CSV table of C-alpha atoms in Angstrom, one decimal:
chain,number,residue,atom,x,y,z
M,1,MET,CA,35.2,2.1,-27.5
M,2,MET,CA,32.2,0.6,-25.5
M,3,LYS,CA,33.8,-2.8,-25.4
M,4,VAL,CA,37.0,-1.2,-24.0
M,5,LEU,CA,35.1,0.7,-21.5
M,6,ARG,CA,33.3,-2.5,-20.4
M,7,ARG,CA,36.5,-4.4,-20.1
M,8,LEU,CA,37.9,-1.6,-18.0
M,9,LEU,CA,34.9,-1.6,-15.7
M,10,ARG,CA,35.0,-5.2,-15.5
M,11,TYR,CA,38.8,-5.3,-14.4
M,12,LEU,CA,38.2,-2.5,-11.8
M,13,ALA,CA,35.1,-4.1,-10.3
M,14,LEU,CA,36.4,-7.7,-10.2
M,15,GLU,CA,39.9,-7.0,-9.2
M,16,HIS,CA,39.8,-4.0,-7.1
M,17,GLY,CA,36.0,-3.5,-6.1
M,18,HIS,CA,35.9,-0.1,-7.8
M,19,LEU,CA,33.0,1.2,-9.9
M,20,GLY,CA,30.9,-2.0,-9.1
M,21,ALA,CA,27.5,-0.4,-9.5
M,22,LEU,CA,28.5,0.9,-13.0
M,23,TRP,CA,29.7,-2.4,-14.1
M,24,LEU,CA,26.8,-4.1,-12.9
M,25,ARG,CA,24.4,-1.7,-14.8
M,26,PHE,CA,26.4,-1.2,-18.0
M,27,GLY,CA,29.0,-3.9,-18.2
M,28,LYS,CA,26.6,-6.8,-18.8
M,29,PRO,CA,28.3,-9.2,-16.4
M,30,THR,CA,27.6,-12.9,-16.6
M,31,ASN,CA,26.0,-14.8,-13.7
M,32,HIS,CA,29.3,-16.3,-13.0
M,33,GLU,CA,31.0,-13.0,-12.9
M,34,HIS,CA,28.3,-11.5,-10.7
M,35,ALA,CA,28.8,-14.4,-8.1
M,36,ARG,CA,32.5,-13.7,-8.2
M,37,TYR,CA,32.0,-10.0,-7.6
M,38,LEU,CA,29.6,-10.6,-4.7
M,39,GLY,CA,32.0,-13.2,-3.2
M,40,ARG,CA,35.0,-10.8,-3.3
M,41,TRP,CA,33.2,-7.3,-2.9
M,42,GLY,CA,29.5,-7.8,-2.1
M,43,GLY,CA,29.8,-8.7,1.6
M,44,LEU,CA,28.7,-12.3,1.3
M,45,TYR,CA,30.5,-14.5,3.7
M,46,SER,CA,31.7,-16.6,1.0
M,47,VAL,CA,30.9,-17.8,-2.4
M,48,GLY,CA,32.2,-21.1,-3.9
M,49,VAL,CA,33.7,-21.8,-7.4
M,50,ASN,CA,31.5,-22.4,-10.5
M,51,THR,CA,28.5,-20.7,-8.9
M,52,THR,CA,26.1,-18.4,-10.6
M,53,ILE,CA,24.1,-15.6,-9.1
M,54,THR,CA,21.6,-13.5,-11.1
M,55,LYS,CA,21.7,-9.8,-10.8
M,56,GLY,CA,18.2,-9.6,-9.3
M,57,ALA,CA,19.1,-11.8,-6.2
M,58,VAL,CA,18.6,-10.0,-2.9
M,59,PHE,CA,20.6,-10.4,0.2
M,60,THR,CA,19.3,-8.5,3.2
M,61,ASP,CA,22.2,-9.5,5.4
M,62,PRO,CA,25.1,-10.7,3.1
M,63,SER,CA,27.6,-11.2,5.9
M,64,TYR,CA,25.5,-14.2,7.2
M,65,VAL,CA,25.2,-15.9,3.8
M,66,ARG,CA,27.5,-18.7,2.7
M,67,ILE,CA,27.1,-20.2,-0.9
M,68,GLY,CA,28.9,-23.4,-1.8
M,69,ASN,CA,30.4,-24.5,-5.1
M,70,ASN,CA,28.4,-25.2,-8.3
M,71,CYS,CA,25.2,-23.5,-7.1
M,72,GLY,CA,22.7,-21.6,-9.1
M,73,ILE,CA,21.0,-18.6,-7.5
M,74,SER,CA,18.1,-17.1,-9.5
M,75,GLU,CA,16.3,-13.9,-8.5
M,76,ALA,CA,15.6,-15.1,-5.1
M,77,THR,CA,15.6,-13.3,-1.7
M,78,PHE,CA,17.8,-14.2,1.3
M,79,ILE,CA,16.5,-12.7,4.4
M,80,GLY,CA,19.0,-12.9,7.3
M,81,HIS,CA,17.0,-11.2,10.0
M,82,ASP,CA,13.4,-10.9,11.1
M,83,GLY,CA,12.0,-7.4,10.2
M,84,SER,CA,9.3,-7.7,12.8
M,85,ILE,CA,11.6,-7.4,15.6
M,86,ARG,CA,11.5,-3.5,15.9
M,87,VAL,CA,7.7,-3.5,16.0
M,88,LEU,CA,7.5,-6.4,18.6
M,89,ASN,CA,10.1,-4.8,20.8
M,90,ASN,CA,8.1,-1.6,20.9
M,91,ALA,CA,4.8,-3.2,21.2
M,92,TYR,CA,5.6,-5.7,23.9
M,93,GLY,CA,8.5,-4.0,25.8
M,94,VAL,CA,10.8,-6.8,25.2
M,95,ARG,CA,14.4,-6.9,23.7
M,96,LEU,CA,14.3,-9.6,21.0
M,97,ASP,CA,16.8,-10.5,18.4
M,98,ALA,CA,16.1,-12.9,15.4
M,99,VAL,CA,19.0,-13.3,13.0
M,100,GLY,CA,20.5,-16.5,11.4
M,101,LYS,CA,22.9,-17.7,8.8
M,102,ILE,CA,21.8,-18.9,5.4
M,103,ASP,CA,24.1,-21.8,4.3
M,104,VAL,CA,23.7,-23.0,0.7
M,105,ARG,CA,25.7,-26.1,0.1
M,106,ASP,CA,27.2,-27.5,-2.9
M,107,ASN,CA,25.4,-28.4,-6.0
M,108,SER,CA,22.2,-26.6,-4.9
M,109,PHE,CA,19.8,-24.5,-7.0
M,110,ILE,CA,17.5,-21.7,-5.7
M,111,GLY,CA,14.6,-20.9,-8.1
M,112,TYR,CA,13.1,-17.6,-9.2
M,113,GLY,CA,11.1,-15.7,-6.4
M,114,ALA,CA,12.1,-18.2,-3.7
M,115,ILE,CA,12.5,-16.7,-0.3
M,116,ILE,CA,15.0,-18.2,2.2
M,117,MET,CA,14.5,-17.3,5.7
M,118,PRO,CA,17.1,-16.9,8.6
M,119,GLY,CA,18.7,-20.0,10.0
M,120,VAL,CA,18.2,-22.2,7.0
M,121,THR,CA,20.7,-24.7,5.6
M,122,ILE,CA,20.1,-26.0,2.1
M,123,GLY,CA,21.4,-29.1,0.5
M,124,PRO,CA,23.8,-30.2,-0.7
M,125,ASN,CA,22.5,-31.4,-4.1
M,126,SER,CA,19.1,-29.9,-3.4
M,127,VAL,CA,16.6,-27.8,-5.4
M,128,VAL,CA,14.3,-25.2,-4.1
M,129,GLY,CA,11.4,-24.5,-6.5
M,130,ALA,CA,10.4,-21.1,-7.8
M,131,GLY,CA,8.2,-19.3,-5.3
M,132,ALA,CA,9.1,-21.5,-2.4
M,133,VAL,CA,9.3,-19.9,1.1
M,134,VAL,CA,11.9,-21.9,2.9
M,135,THR,CA,11.7,-21.7,6.8
M,136,LYS,CA,13.6,-24.7,7.9
M,137,ASP,CA,16.5,-26.9,6.6
M,138,VAL,CA,16.3,-28.7,3.4
M,139,PRO,CA,17.9,-32.1,3.6
M,140,PRO,CA,20.5,-33.1,1.1
M,141,ASN,CA,19.3,-34.5,-2.2
M,142,THR,CA,15.9,-32.9,-1.8
M,143,VAL,CA,13.6,-30.9,-4.1
M,144,VAL,CA,11.2,-28.4,-2.3
M,145,GLY,CA,8.4,-26.4,-3.8
M,146,ALA,CA,6.1,-23.6,-2.9
M,147,SER,CA,3.9,-24.3,0.2
M,148,SER,CA,0.4,-23.1,0.9
M,149,THR,CA,-0.2,-20.5,3.6
M,150,ARG,CA,-1.7,-21.3,7.0
M,151,THR,CA,-2.2,-19.9,10.4
M,152,LEU,CA,0.9,-20.8,12.5
M,153,MET,CA,0.4,-19.3,16.0
M,154,SER,CA,-0.8,-16.2,17.9
M,155,THR,CA,1.3,-13.1,18.0
M,156,GLU,CA,1.9,-13.6,21.8
M,157,GLU,CA,3.2,-17.1,21.1
M,158,LEU,CA,5.4,-15.7,18.3
M,159,VAL,CA,6.9,-13.2,20.7
M,160,GLN,CA,7.6,-15.7,23.4
M,161,ARG,CA,9.3,-18.2,21.0
M,162,LYS,CA,11.4,-15.5,19.6
M,163,LEU,CA,12.3,-14.2,23.0
M,164,GLU,CA,13.4,-17.8,24.2
M,165,LYS,CA,15.4,-18.1,20.9
M,166,ALA,CA,17.0,-14.7,21.3
M,167,ARG,CA,18.1,-15.5,24.9
M,168,SER,CA,19.8,-18.6,23.7
M,169,TYR,CA,22.2,-16.7,21.5
M,170,PRO,CA,25.7,-16.2,22.9
M,171,TRP,CA,25.5,-12.5,21.8
M,172,TYR,CA,22.2,-11.7,23.6
M,173,PRO,CA,24.0,-9.7,26.3
M,174,LEU,CA,24.9,-7.3,23.6
M,175,ILE,CA,21.3,-7.1,22.5
M,176,GLU,CA,20.2,-6.2,25.9
M,177,GLN,CA,22.7,-3.3,25.9
M,178,ARG,CA,21.9,-2.1,22.4
M,179,VAL,CA,20.2,1.3,22.1
M,180,GLY,CA,17.4,1.1,19.5
M,181,ASP,CA,17.6,-1.3,16.5
M,182,PHE,CA,21.1,-0.3,15.3
M,183,ASP,CA,23.8,0.7,17.8
M,184,PRO,CA,27.0,1.9,15.9
M,185,ALA,CA,29.0,1.2,19.1
M,186,LEU,CA,27.9,-2.4,19.4
M,187,GLU,CA,27.4,-3.5,15.8
M,188,PRO,CA,31.0,-4.4,15.0
M,189,GLU,CA,31.3,-6.7,18.0
M,190,LEU,CA,27.8,-8.0,17.5
M,191,LEU,CA,28.8,-9.1,13.9
M,192,ARG,CA,32.0,-10.5,15.1
M,193,GLN,CA,30.2,-12.8,17.7
M,194,ARG,CA,27.5,-13.8,15.3
M,195,LEU,CA,30.0,-14.8,12.7
M,196,ALA,CA,32.1,-16.7,15.2
M,197,SER,CA,29.0,-18.6,16.3
M,198,PHE,CA,28.0,-19.3,12.7
M,199,TYR,CA,31.3,-20.2,11.2
M,200,GLY,CA,33.7,-20.7,14.0
M,201,PRO,CA,36.3,-18.6,16.0
M,202,GLY,CA,38.3,-16.2,13.8
M,203,ALA,CA,35.5,-15.9,11.1
M,204,VAL,CA,35.5,-12.4,9.6
M,205,ALA,CA,33.1,-10.5,7.4
M,206,THR,CA,34.4,-9.9,3.8
M,207,ALA,CA,35.0,-6.4,2.5
M,208,ARG,CA,31.9,-4.2,1.4
C-alpha cells in the first residue's frame, strides 16, 4: 500500500506539481527526481538534464538560478539577494538594490555547506569544495575551496559600492519607486526586467 501511495505522490508531484511537499517528505525521491521537480515546479529558472540536487539545498531566490546539465548540487545555499539592503536603506537613507543571477554551468559540482552569492557564474567543469563561500565567478575547469575570513572594507564603503552597483541596474528606476522592501504592485515587472537582463528578452519565470 505504501509503495502505491509513494508512486501516486511521485506522479502527482513530478507531472502536475501537486502535493510536492508530501512527496518530498514521504516519497523518498532520488536526487535526480528532486532536481527534475525543482526544475519544473520549484521556481528555478532552469535545471539541465542528468543533474542531481539534494533535498537540503536552499535557494533564496530560485527564479534567478540556472543550473546546467550533469551538475551535482549538495546541501549548499544559493543566495540571490543581499539581505543587508533593508537595514542599510533605513540606516543611511538610500535606495539600494543588490540581486544577481547564479549560473551553474554544465558538469559542475557544489559541495556540502557551500554558499554561492549573487552574481556568480560557476564552471563549466568546476568543483566548489565543501564550506566554500563563493563571491566571484569561478573560471571553467577550476576547483575552489573554503577561504579564510578577512576585513574587506568599512560599512560606508560597502554602502557606496552597492549604491553605485544598484544604480547601474536597468531596473533601478523601479527600485526608486518601490515602497518598502517588497511592493506587490512592482514585483512582477521587477522580476520581468531582472530576468530579461540576466537571460535575454522574453525570459520568464517558471511556475511555482
